[in-house]
Amino acid sequence: MRKPVALLLLLAMTLLSACATQNPGANSPQRRIRIGFSMDTLAEERWQRDRDLFVARARELGAEVLIQAAAGDDDLQLSQAENMLRRGIDVLVIVPHNARAMAPVVTKAHEAGVKVIAYDRLILDADVDLYVSFDSERVGELQAQDMLRRVPKGNYVYVGGAPTDNNASLLRAGVMKVLQPHIDRGDIRLVSDQFTPEWLPERAGGQMAEALTKTQGKIDAVICANDGTAGGVVQALYQHGLAGRIPVAGQDADLAAVRRLVDGTQVLTVYKPIRLLATKAAETAVAMATGKEYVTNHTVNNGYGKVGAFLLPPVPVTFRTMRETVIKDGFHQESDIFGPAKPDQPSDGH
Ligand code: BGC
């Protein structure tokens, strides 16, 4: 080989290997992209779906995912996330148990040159790089609008979610935005309005039982921040012989809730197509890791400043619309909802 050609070749090879060390792409043989996924919990049905769909999409894109779930323990979630940072990740995706407690991890991630995505739940007072979620305020609006159509006047119970979860505040804000004029007019009385620590169904059931005692059973409508808490409320209603007689709304389109739409003990759930969320988050995480552009469609303020967000629209689901929504999407199989025999017509009350 002539000397100048050999020199050029050597230069090109050195440059190539330098690029590979500084920015190891998904297809680099040296280093796969590694994403840390720090989850609060896997308790509600949805979170396992989130995890599985996120991992599947990330793997398709050639990335590796480290996953930890903290069972609702702030200290554990902090140490798990820090541990992932120590092990070496390119992007950290967090579903915070507590909106504020995870803020220090965002700082630590940035110190390590790792970008942070808040998944489904916003992290407050921290320099989060992106927030990917559903429009939770819209979920609350949809619940209240549906309930007002059914019950324009009467005593309402609001069963909020965990006060540590920013989504619980957004959901309540959406519900109140719609209900407030009716409350002001005196058409609606909010006889109970409480958050539900840890989203516990039993706590929600306790709140419902108290409200029934307080009003001597005179409750006309119940709006719950999710289907788990709606399940607790329906249990309490069963104990008072009132299940199916007082309309209950929730969100998540959990299988148990969709079944309750069939038996009439719940009238509404709000479906959030998790596949879209998990896919978007995984694709964005990989884009961030490789320094590529990604799309946002909103901006939110998290107390620290403006955070770019990608918010997806939620979909209301009733007995009448479950076929064109959750069943059509394959979110639930018809056979899982109805069992072997299918009812032909909605029963009274739907
Ligand atoms: C989510 C809900 C979920 C709840 C309890 C909220 O932040 O948006 O979908 O049911 O947490 O895990």
XYZ file of C-alpha atoms and ligand atoms in Angstrom:
362
model
C 0.000 0.000 0.000
C 1.291 3.471 -0.890
C 2.138 5.674 2.131
C -0.508 8.520 1.811
C -3.325 5.973 1.326
C -2.214 3.992 4.382
C -2.088 7.186 6.435
C -5.591 8.200 5.342
C -6.905 4.754 6.229
C -5.334 4.929 9.680
C -6.848 8.382 10.267
C -10.316 7.199 9.208
C -10.106 4.165 11.533
C -9.041 6.304 14.510
C -11.926 8.724 13.913
C -14.433 5.885 13.640
C -13.331 4.262 16.879
C -13.436 7.630 18.709
C -17.036 8.156 17.565
C -17.993 4.698 18.771
C -16.661 5.344 22.287
C -18.236 8.770 22.637
C -21.667 7.910 21.325
C -22.247 4.181 21.298
C -25.291 3.752 19.055
C -27.916 1.028 19.314
C -26.157 -1.030 16.700
C -22.664 -0.522 18.043
C -21.004 -3.844 18.807
C -19.149 -2.213 21.725
C -22.109 -1.058 23.764
C -25.881 -1.392 23.515
C -28.052 1.493 24.652
C -29.090 0.850 28.204
C -32.282 2.328 29.666
C -33.164 2.306 33.351
C -36.916 1.974 34.084
C -37.674 2.856 37.688
C -41.274 1.994 38.563
C -43.274 2.814 41.668
C -45.334 -0.337 41.717
C -46.687 -3.235 39.721
C -49.784 -3.491 41.913
C -52.426 -2.160 39.521
C -53.066 -4.241 36.426
C -51.864 -1.534 34.056
C -48.262 -1.310 35.252
C -47.309 -4.806 34.105
C -48.587 -3.883 30.683
C -46.540 -0.656 30.771
C -43.440 -2.631 31.694
C -43.885 -5.355 29.084
C -44.725 -3.011 26.215
C -41.900 -0.630 27.099
C -39.344 -3.426 27.214
C -40.617 -4.973 23.979
C -40.312 -1.711 22.029
C -36.930 -0.807 23.544
C -35.586 -4.261 22.622
C -36.913 -3.938 19.080
C -34.832 -0.779 18.837
C -31.770 -2.632 20.044
C -31.737 -1.267 23.610
C -31.376 -3.120 26.870
C -33.677 -2.230 29.804
C -32.896 -2.465 33.519
C -36.123 -2.531 35.532
C -36.839 -2.034 39.192
C -40.184 -1.634 40.956
C -40.247 -0.155 44.451
C -43.572 -1.399 45.880
C -44.567 2.114 46.878
C -41.443 2.783 48.950
C -39.787 6.168 48.295
C -36.425 5.272 49.826
C -36.298 2.030 47.911
C -37.180 3.753 44.634
C -34.442 6.338 45.238
C -31.802 3.715 45.944
C -32.896 1.545 43.019
C -32.605 4.491 40.625
C -29.212 5.481 42.035
C -28.084 1.917 41.652
C -29.062 1.918 37.990
C -27.076 5.125 37.493
C -24.042 3.463 39.076
C -24.419 0.438 36.814
C -24.318 2.729 33.792
C -27.407 3.730 31.832
C -27.958 6.181 28.985
C -31.469 7.340 29.919
C -33.528 7.012 33.110
C -37.297 6.589 32.836
C -39.179 7.084 36.110
C -42.747 6.401 37.259
C -42.422 8.176 40.606
C -44.251 6.893 43.650
C -43.936 10.350 45.108
C -43.907 13.363 42.793
C -41.386 15.240 44.941
C -39.255 12.506 46.477
C -37.626 11.550 43.171
C -36.338 15.071 42.428
C -32.786 14.420 43.809
C -32.348 11.504 41.394
C -32.936 13.834 38.461
C -30.010 15.963 39.631
C -27.817 12.890 40.111
C -28.754 11.586 36.664
C -27.800 14.891 35.056
C -24.478 14.878 36.912
C -23.851 11.522 35.263
C -24.894 12.886 31.846
C -28.116 10.840 31.872
C -31.401 12.342 30.683
C -34.625 11.696 32.614
C -38.133 10.964 31.345
C -41.064 11.179 33.785
C -43.375 8.354 32.721
C -47.132 8.703 33.274
C -46.583 10.703 36.491
C -44.780 14.033 36.605
C -41.787 14.593 38.913
C -42.144 17.980 40.596
C -39.476 20.577 41.390
C -36.853 18.926 39.222
C -35.207 19.584 35.860
C -37.006 16.728 34.085
C -36.106 16.371 30.396
C -39.471 15.072 29.218
C -42.873 14.099 30.569
C -44.775 11.399 28.658
C -48.298 10.680 29.813
C -52.016 10.802 29.194
C -53.914 14.000 29.758
C -55.032 13.282 33.334
C -57.011 16.493 33.675
C -59.006 15.409 30.638
C -59.671 12.040 32.333
C -61.332 13.915 35.215
C -63.343 16.070 32.825
C -64.605 13.020 30.936
C -65.669 11.327 34.175
C -67.539 14.385 35.449
C -69.219 15.104 32.093
C -70.484 11.542 31.826
C -71.705 11.513 35.414
C -73.505 14.840 35.041
C -75.423 13.469 32.066
C -76.607 10.593 34.253
C -77.074 12.522 37.483
C -77.587 16.269 36.875
C -78.624 16.897 40.486
C -77.802 15.178 43.755
C -75.159 14.108 46.248
C -71.755 13.276 44.790
C -68.775 11.501 46.349
C -65.288 12.107 44.984
C -62.700 9.433 45.787
C -59.327 10.912 44.895
C -56.063 9.059 44.302
C -52.842 9.179 46.311
C -51.980 12.718 47.436
C -48.315 11.981 46.674
C -49.119 11.390 42.981
C -49.354 14.492 40.784
C -51.918 12.719 38.606
C -54.328 12.660 41.536
C -54.257 16.477 41.625
C -54.724 16.700 37.858
C -57.644 14.272 37.894
C -59.366 16.190 40.659
C -58.746 19.492 38.860
C -60.447 18.086 35.749
C -63.431 16.785 37.734
C -63.858 20.061 39.610
C -63.559 22.175 36.473
C -66.727 20.470 35.212
C -68.596 20.073 38.516
C -67.919 23.475 40.085
C -70.605 25.491 38.213
C -73.160 22.828 39.180
C -71.978 22.904 42.802
C -72.205 26.712 42.801
C -75.732 26.519 41.424
C -76.670 24.156 44.247
C -77.543 21.272 41.901
C -74.662 19.115 43.077
C -73.582 18.619 46.695
C -70.117 17.178 47.140
C -70.710 15.223 50.331
C -67.277 13.608 50.427
C -64.092 14.741 48.689
C -60.929 12.999 49.886
C -57.640 11.747 48.529
C -56.971 8.016 48.947
C -53.484 7.316 50.350
C -51.519 4.820 48.240
C -54.505 4.394 45.905
C -55.692 1.666 48.272
C -59.060 0.121 47.337
C -59.771 -0.626 51.024
C -59.265 3.031 51.919
C -61.622 4.007 49.097
C -64.182 1.524 50.426
C -63.839 3.076 53.892
C -64.443 6.559 52.462
C -67.557 5.302 50.688
C -68.881 3.629 53.833
C -68.367 6.866 55.812
C -70.171 8.895 53.154
C -73.116 6.484 53.244
C -73.330 6.748 57.022
C -73.048 10.529 56.948
C -75.867 10.920 54.414
C -77.989 7.973 55.601
C -77.430 6.281 52.272
C -78.349 9.323 50.176
C -75.574 9.191 47.598
C -76.428 9.642 43.915
C -73.057 9.390 42.150
C -69.442 8.397 42.855
C -66.394 9.456 40.842
C -63.179 7.557 41.620
C -59.656 8.457 40.549
C -59.000 4.939 39.212
C -60.576 1.528 38.771
C -58.747 0.105 41.792
C -60.436 2.610 44.098
C -63.723 2.141 42.194
C -63.421 -1.574 43.054
C -63.142 -0.693 46.763
C -66.178 1.578 46.489
C -68.256 -1.117 44.762
C -67.330 -3.581 47.544
C -68.596 -1.083 50.126
C -71.777 -0.603 48.090
C -72.305 -4.374 48.031
C -72.055 -4.427 51.803
C -74.826 -1.830 51.964
C -76.973 -3.577 49.364
C -76.440 -0.684 46.938
C -74.089 -2.065 44.274
C -75.483 -1.322 40.805
C -77.910 1.246 42.228
C -75.468 4.143 42.510
C -73.420 4.980 39.393
C -69.646 4.711 39.869
C -66.927 5.993 37.501
C -63.223 5.070 37.422
C -60.264 5.039 35.009
C -57.744 2.555 33.538
C -60.130 0.084 31.857
C -58.891 -2.661 34.207
C -60.422 -6.015 33.322
C -62.310 -6.092 36.644
C -63.751 -2.644 35.878
C -64.809 -3.574 32.350
C -66.568 -6.591 33.851
C -68.302 -4.255 36.277
C -69.522 -2.260 33.261
C -71.169 -5.486 32.149
C -72.829 -6.259 35.479
C -73.787 -2.595 35.949
C -71.928 -1.979 39.227
C -69.725 0.583 37.442
C -70.976 2.829 34.629
C -67.797 4.362 33.235
C -64.096 3.759 33.006
C -61.546 5.784 31.069
C -59.285 3.845 28.760
C -55.681 4.897 28.307
C -54.088 2.970 25.419
C -50.907 1.998 27.266
C -49.267 0.678 24.107
C -49.052 4.226 22.701
C -47.527 5.545 25.921
C -44.976 2.765 26.390
C -43.979 2.840 22.724
C -43.571 6.606 22.693
C -41.499 6.522 25.888
C -39.222 3.730 24.637
C -38.704 5.410 21.256
C -37.950 8.747 22.880
C -35.541 7.180 25.355
C -33.595 5.621 22.482
C -33.687 8.905 20.540
C -32.330 10.752 23.595
C -29.573 8.195 24.050
C -28.446 8.652 20.464
C -28.796 12.439 20.511
C -31.675 12.388 18.011
C -34.648 14.756 17.881
C -37.979 13.756 19.446
C -41.434 15.290 19.309
C -43.385 16.977 22.120
C -46.935 18.330 21.908
C -47.313 20.160 25.231
C -45.419 22.054 27.894
C -46.173 21.689 31.600
C -44.835 23.554 34.611
C -43.516 21.259 37.335
C -42.525 23.936 39.846
C -38.919 23.932 38.653
C -39.799 25.311 35.244
C -41.252 24.369 31.899
C -41.023 20.725 30.928
C -41.588 19.484 27.381
C -44.381 16.943 27.384
C -46.057 14.428 25.150
C -49.640 13.929 26.294
C -51.989 11.331 24.822
C -55.790 11.583 24.790
C -57.824 9.300 27.094
C -60.967 7.533 25.859
C -64.196 7.144 27.884
C -65.639 3.616 27.926
C -69.139 2.505 28.883
C -70.923 -0.804 28.428
C -72.169 0.445 25.073
C -68.769 1.546 23.758
C -66.490 -1.215 25.045
C -66.570 -3.105 21.743
C -65.395 -0.166 19.658
C -62.696 0.768 22.195
C -60.990 -1.733 24.495
C -62.102 -4.859 22.618
C -61.335 -3.449 19.157
C -57.856 -2.447 20.368
C -57.209 -5.923 21.792
C -56.724 -4.335 25.235
C -59.108 -6.997 26.532
C -60.442 -10.090 24.846
C -64.192 -10.409 24.594
C -63.956 -13.896 26.118
C -62.130 -12.511 29.181
C -64.803 -9.895 29.709
C -67.902 -11.957 29.148
C -66.730 -15.481 29.823
C -67.996 -18.169 27.480
C -71.544 -16.745 27.090
C -72.128 -13.254 25.638
C -75.094 -11.141 26.711
C -77.098 -9.959 23.675
C -78.483 -6.754 25.076
C -77.454 -4.410 27.847
C -79.576 -5.027 30.904
C -81.626 -2.244 32.473
C -79.575 0.485 33.960
C -76.914 0.676 31.220
C -52.077 6.404 37.031
C -53.282 5.510 37.050
C -53.097 4.439 38.129
C -52.707 5.062 39.452
C -52.404 4.025 40.521
C -51.819 6.964 38.408
O -50.725 7.794 38.404
O -52.239 7.436 36.070
O -53.471 4.944 35.788
O -54.264 3.696 38.293
O -51.585 5.880 39.291
O -51.317 3.271 40.209
